[in-house]
PDB file of C-alpha atoms in Angstrom:
ATOM      1  CA  MET A  27    -141.683 -58.322 -39.760  1.00  0.00           C
ATOM      2  CA  THR A  28    -137.491 -55.948 -39.611  1.00  0.00           C
ATOM      3  CA  ILE A  29    -136.059 -55.293 -36.605  1.00  0.00           C
ATOM      4  CA  HIS A  30    -133.959 -51.634 -36.883  1.00  0.00           C
ATOM      5  CA  PRO A  31    -130.844 -51.308 -36.695  1.00  0.00           C
ATOM      6  CA  ARG A  32    -130.321 -48.737 -34.124  1.00  0.00           C
ATOM      7  CA  PHE A  33    -132.093 -51.225 -31.788  1.00  0.00           C
ATOM      8  CA  THR A  34    -130.046 -54.328 -32.458  1.00  0.00           C
ATOM      9  CA  ARG A  35    -126.781 -52.269 -31.344  1.00  0.00           C
ATOM     10  CA  LEU A  36    -128.712 -51.019 -28.366  1.00  0.00           C
ATOM     11  CA  LEU A  37    -129.714 -54.352 -27.686  1.00  0.00           C
ATOM     12  CA  THR A  38    -126.334 -55.302 -28.038  1.00  0.00           C
ATOM     13  CA  LEU A  39    -124.997 -53.106 -25.243  1.00  0.00           C
ATOM     14  CA  LEU A  40    -128.046 -53.739 -22.891  1.00  0.00           C
ATOM     15  CA  LEU A  41    -127.004 -57.241 -22.874  1.00  0.00           C
ATOM     16  CA  LEU A  42    -123.096 -56.751 -22.640  1.00  0.00           C
ATOM     17  CA  ALA A  43    -123.949 -54.209 -19.170  1.00  0.00           C
ATOM     18  CA  VAL A  44    -126.034 -57.092 -17.217  1.00  0.00           C
ATOM     19  CA  PHE A  45    -122.722 -59.302 -18.211  1.00  0.00           C
ATOM     20  CA  THR A  46    -120.566 -56.994 -16.472  1.00  0.00           C
ATOM     21  CA  LEU A  47    -122.027 -56.087 -14.232  1.00  0.00           C
ATOM     22  CA  ALA A  48    -123.236 -60.321 -13.278  1.00  0.00           C
ATOM     23  CA  GLY A  49    -119.817 -61.113 -12.920  1.00  0.00           C
ATOM     24  CA  CYS A  50    -118.460 -58.602 -10.561  1.00  0.00           C
ATOM     25  CA  ASP A  51    -118.431 -59.755  -7.133  1.00  0.00           C
ATOM     26  CA  LYS A  52    -118.822 -57.040  -4.087  1.00  0.00           C
ATOM     27  CA  THR A  53    -117.515 -59.002  -1.693  1.00  0.00           C
ATOM     28  CA  ASP A  54    -113.701 -60.041  -3.100  1.00  0.00           C
ATOM     29  CA  THR A  55    -113.413 -56.405  -3.787  1.00  0.00           C
ATOM     30  CA  ALA A  56    -114.148 -55.541  -0.100  1.00  0.00           C
ATOM     31  CA  LYS A  57    -111.744 -58.376   0.963  1.00  0.00           C
ATOM     32  CA  ALA A  58    -109.225 -57.495  -1.479  1.00  0.00           C
ATOM     33  CA  LYS A  59    -109.526 -53.539  -0.663  1.00  0.00           C
ATOM     34  CA  LYS A  60    -108.978 -54.906   3.054  1.00  0.00           C
ATOM     35  CA  SER A  61    -106.318 -57.025   3.062  1.00  0.00           C
ATOM     36  CA  ALA A  62    -104.269 -54.915   0.294  1.00  0.00           C
ATOM     37  CA  LYS A  63    -101.754 -53.218   1.788  1.00  0.00           C
ATOM     38  CA  HIS A  64     -99.583 -50.478   0.114  1.00  0.00           C
ATOM     39  CA  TYR A  65     -95.853 -49.665   1.034  1.00  0.00           C
ATOM     40  CA  VAL A  66     -94.135 -46.761   0.279  1.00  0.00           C
ATOM     41  CA  GLU A  67     -90.722 -46.510  -1.055  1.00  0.00           C
ATOM     42  CA  VAL A  68     -88.870 -43.339  -0.645  1.00  0.00           C
ATOM     43  CA  VAL A  69     -85.800 -42.775  -2.499  1.00  0.00           C
ATOM     44  CA  LYS A  70     -83.796 -39.561  -2.696  1.00  0.00           C
ATOM     45  CA  VAL A  71     -83.498 -37.957  -6.598  1.00  0.00           C
ATOM     46  CA  THR A  72     -80.287 -37.321  -7.356  1.00  0.00           C
ATOM     47  CA  ARG A  73     -78.523 -35.299 -10.787  1.00  0.00           C
ATOM     48  CA  GLN A  74     -76.553 -38.222 -12.429  1.00  0.00           C
ATOM     49  CA  PRO A  75     -76.045 -39.497 -16.118  1.00  0.00           C
ATOM     50  CA  ILE A  76     -77.741 -41.612 -17.544  1.00  0.00           C
ATOM     51  CA  ALA A  77     -75.505 -44.203 -19.582  1.00  0.00           C
ATOM     52  CA  THR A  78     -77.568 -45.058 -23.502  1.00  0.00           C
ATOM     53  CA  LYS A  79     -75.378 -47.640 -26.187  1.00  0.00           C
ATOM     54  CA  ARG A  80     -77.316 -47.720 -29.623  1.00  0.00           C
ATOM     55  CA  ILE A  81     -75.391 -49.040 -31.903  1.00  0.00           C
ATOM     56  CA  VAL A  82     -75.784 -46.977 -35.644  1.00  0.00           C
ATOM     57  CA  THR A  83     -74.619 -47.054 -38.942  1.00  0.00           C
ATOM     58  CA  GLY A  84     -73.586 -44.197 -40.621  1.00  0.00           C
ATOM     59  CA  THR A  85     -70.756 -42.623 -42.724  1.00  0.00           C
ATOM     60  CA  LEU A  86     -68.454 -40.067 -39.939  1.00  0.00           C
ATOM     61  CA  GLU A  87     -66.756 -36.253 -42.347  1.00  0.00           C
ATOM     62  CA  SER A  88     -64.708 -34.481 -40.731  1.00  0.00           C
ATOM     63  CA  LEU A  89     -66.070 -31.392 -40.501  1.00  0.00           C
ATOM     64  CA  HIS A  90     -62.298 -29.925 -42.146  1.00  0.00           C
ATOM     65  CA  SER A  91     -59.171 -31.138 -43.094  1.00  0.00           C
ATOM     66  CA  VAL A  92     -56.158 -30.436 -43.854  1.00  0.00           C
ATOM     67  CA  ARG A  93     -53.658 -30.764 -47.079  1.00  0.00           C
ATOM     68  CA  ILE A  94     -50.027 -30.692 -45.922  1.00  0.00           C
ATOM     69  CA  PHE A  95     -47.465 -29.924 -48.853  1.00  0.00           C
ATOM     70  CA  ASN A  96     -44.126 -30.072 -47.863  1.00  0.00           C
ATOM     71  CA  GLU A  97     -41.801 -27.357 -50.058  1.00  0.00           C
ATOM     72  CA  GLU A  98     -38.345 -30.019 -49.009  1.00  0.00           C
ATOM     73  CA  GLU A  99     -37.699 -32.541 -49.756  1.00  0.00           C
ATOM     74  CA  GLY A 100     -35.742 -34.841 -47.450  1.00  0.00           C
ATOM     75  CA  LYS A 101     -35.773 -37.962 -44.569  1.00  0.00           C
ATOM     76  CA  ILE A 102     -38.487 -38.004 -41.800  1.00  0.00           C
ATOM     77  CA  SER A 103     -36.545 -38.291 -38.592  1.00  0.00           C
ATOM     78  CA  LYS A 104     -39.222 -37.588 -36.612  1.00  0.00           C
ATOM     79  CA  LEU A 105     -43.326 -37.720 -36.668  1.00  0.00           C
ATOM     80  CA  PRO A 106     -45.148 -38.031 -33.613  1.00  0.00           C
ATOM     81  CA  PHE A 107     -48.826 -38.390 -34.863  1.00  0.00           C
ATOM     82  CA  TYR A 108     -50.775 -40.812 -35.934  1.00  0.00           C
ATOM     83  CA  PRO A 109     -54.018 -40.403 -38.653  1.00  0.00           C
ATOM     84  CA  GLY A 110     -57.025 -39.140 -36.429  1.00  0.00           C
ATOM     85  CA  ASP A 111     -54.547 -37.588 -33.904  1.00  0.00           C
ATOM     86  CA  ARG A 112     -56.131 -34.183 -32.619  1.00  0.00           C
ATOM     87  CA  VAL A 113     -52.876 -31.251 -32.973  1.00  0.00           C
ATOM     88  CA  GLU A 114     -53.044 -28.138 -31.246  1.00  0.00           C
ATOM     89  CA  GLN A 115     -52.411 -24.797 -33.895  1.00  0.00           C
ATOM     90  CA  GLY A 116     -48.643 -23.936 -34.565  1.00  0.00           C
ATOM     91  CA  GLN A 117     -47.619 -27.940 -33.223  1.00  0.00           C
ATOM     92  CA  GLU A 118     -44.973 -29.779 -35.413  1.00  0.00           C
ATOM     93  CA  LEU A 119     -46.125 -31.981 -37.147  1.00  0.00           C
ATOM     94  CA  VAL A 120     -42.863 -33.453 -39.199  1.00  0.00           C
ATOM     95  CA  GLN A 121     -39.425 -32.927 -38.403  1.00  0.00           C
ATOM     96  CA  LEU A 122     -37.241 -33.773 -41.986  1.00  0.00           C
ATOM     97  CA  ASP A 123     -33.502 -34.725 -41.271  1.00  0.00           C
ATOM     98  CA  ASP A 124     -31.612 -30.858 -41.693  1.00  0.00           C
ATOM     99  CA  THR A 125     -28.392 -32.011 -41.555  1.00  0.00           C
ATOM    100  CA  ILE A 126     -27.827 -32.083 -45.426  1.00  0.00           C
ATOM    101  CA  ILE A 127     -29.229 -28.315 -45.550  1.00  0.00           C
ATOM    102  CA  ARG A 128     -27.460 -27.438 -42.264  1.00  0.00           C
ATOM    103  CA  ALA A 129     -23.913 -27.887 -44.248  1.00  0.00           C
ATOM    104  CA  GLU A 130     -25.187 -26.595 -47.439  1.00  0.00           C
ATOM    105  CA  LEU A 131     -25.358 -23.355 -45.161  1.00  0.00           C
ATOM    106  CA  ASP A 132     -22.468 -23.835 -43.399  1.00  0.00           C
ATOM    107  CA  LYS A 133     -20.354 -24.062 -47.178  1.00  0.00           C
ATOM    108  CA  ALA A 134     -22.260 -20.547 -48.067  1.00  0.00           C
ATOM    109  CA  GLN A 135     -21.474 -18.189 -44.309  1.00  0.00           C
ATOM    110  CA  ALA A 136     -17.991 -19.769 -45.432  1.00  0.00           C
ATOM    111  CA  THR A 137     -18.221 -18.175 -48.807  1.00  0.00           C
ATOM    112  CA  TYR A 138     -20.021 -15.342 -47.878  1.00  0.00           C
ATOM    113  CA  GLN A 139     -16.892 -15.087 -45.053  1.00  0.00           C
ATOM    114  CA  GLN A 140     -14.609 -15.284 -48.083  1.00  0.00           C
ATOM    115  CA  ALA A 141     -16.336 -12.357 -50.085  1.00  0.00           C
ATOM    116  CA  ARG A 142     -16.001 -10.272 -47.711  1.00  0.00           C
ATOM    117  CA  LEU A 143     -12.382 -10.337 -47.202  1.00  0.00           C
ATOM    118  CA  ASP A 144     -11.565 -10.817 -50.996  1.00  0.00           C
ATOM    119  CA  LEU A 145     -13.975  -7.239 -50.975  1.00  0.00           C
ATOM    120  CA  LYS A 146     -11.955  -5.591 -48.414  1.00  0.00           C
ATOM    121  CA  ARG A 147      -8.767  -6.560 -49.791  1.00  0.00           C
ATOM    122  CA  LEU A 148      -9.307  -5.902 -53.570  1.00  0.00           C
ATOM    123  CA  LYS A 149     -10.314  -2.168 -52.220  1.00  0.00           C
ATOM    124  CA  GLN A 150      -6.862  -1.520 -49.949  1.00  0.00           C
ATOM    125  CA  LEU A 151      -4.634  -2.313 -52.792  1.00  0.00           C
ATOM    126  CA  MET A 152      -7.387  -0.581 -55.291  1.00  0.00           C
ATOM    127  CA  PRO A 153      -5.965   3.582 -54.095  1.00  0.00           C
ATOM    128  CA  ARG A 154      -1.725   2.207 -55.309  1.00  0.00           C
ATOM    129  CA  LYS A 155      -3.863   1.056 -58.333  1.00  0.00           C
ATOM    130  CA  LEU A 156      -3.334  -2.733 -58.052  1.00  0.00           C
ATOM    131  CA  ALA A 157      -6.585  -3.673 -58.216  1.00  0.00           C
ATOM    132  CA  SER A 158      -9.422  -2.336 -60.857  1.00  0.00           C
ATOM    133  CA  GLU A 159     -12.970  -1.467 -60.708  1.00  0.00           C
ATOM    134  CA  ASP A 160     -13.971  -3.899 -62.590  1.00  0.00           C
ATOM    135  CA  GLN A 161     -12.684  -6.834 -59.683  1.00  0.00           C
ATOM    136  CA  VAL A 162     -13.843  -4.341 -57.173  1.00  0.00           C
ATOM    137  CA  ALA A 163     -17.382  -4.246 -58.599  1.00  0.00           C
ATOM    138  CA  ARG A 164     -17.191  -8.587 -59.023  1.00  0.00           C
ATOM    139  CA  ALA A 165     -16.173  -8.514 -55.485  1.00  0.00           C
ATOM    140  CA  GLU A 166     -19.174  -6.575 -54.318  1.00  0.00           C
ATOM    141  CA  THR A 167     -21.259  -8.831 -56.701  1.00  0.00           C
ATOM    142  CA  ALA A 168     -19.586 -12.163 -54.983  1.00  0.00           C
ATOM    143  CA  LEU A 169     -20.529 -10.180 -52.039  1.00  0.00           C
ATOM    144  CA  GLN A 170     -24.194 -10.134 -52.380  1.00  0.00           C
ATOM    145  CA  GLN A 171     -24.795 -13.260 -54.147  1.00  0.00           C
ATOM    146  CA  ALA A 172     -22.773 -15.077 -50.940  1.00  0.00           C
ATOM    147  CA  ARG A 173     -25.343 -13.478 -48.494  1.00  0.00           C
ATOM    148  CA  ALA A 174     -27.876 -14.356 -50.382  1.00  0.00           C
ATOM    149  CA  GLU A 175     -26.841 -18.090 -50.469  1.00  0.00           C
ATOM    150  CA  GLN A 176     -27.155 -17.953 -46.707  1.00  0.00           C
ATOM    151  CA  ALA A 177     -31.118 -16.320 -45.921  1.00  0.00           C
ATOM    152  CA  LEU A 178     -32.375 -18.392 -48.721  1.00  0.00           C
ATOM    153  CA  LEU A 179     -30.301 -21.062 -46.853  1.00  0.00           C
ATOM    154  CA  LYS A 180     -31.655 -20.209 -43.782  1.00  0.00           C
ATOM    155  CA  THR A 181     -34.649 -20.029 -45.325  1.00  0.00           C
ATOM    156  CA  ARG A 182     -34.864 -23.203 -45.654  1.00  0.00           C
ATOM    157  CA  ILE A 183     -33.985 -24.261 -42.467  1.00  0.00           C
ATOM    158  CA  GLU A 184     -36.620 -22.407 -40.948  1.00  0.00           C
TER     159      GLU A 184
END
């Protein structure tokens, strides 16, 4: 005679239910319900940040990178930032020592003043035939060159 598998399962479930119910004692649960005290704690809920700490590995990559090229050479006299510092647009990053360029500008200004005086003098001598048109033209050219040199050095200083 063979036992059907459904019958075996049904019998197993029935035995399991009997053992489970046999383990329950109504008197113990009734005592537990009477003796249990429930304490309630009231807490006011407030909004505040939650601090979490995570350690992760990875690589940081900046959104923007800026390459700085220098048009002038010179000794750095002021460098107020360190790598990674935040800077604002238009903020001075590096200051170069401009002593030499300022001396060259002073020289160019003196050359301009001299060229202006030379041209003025030659124009005064021309009506008396003591200066030629060629000398006046050269003096005008020298004045324009001195003016251009002065503008160039002012741009370099800026």
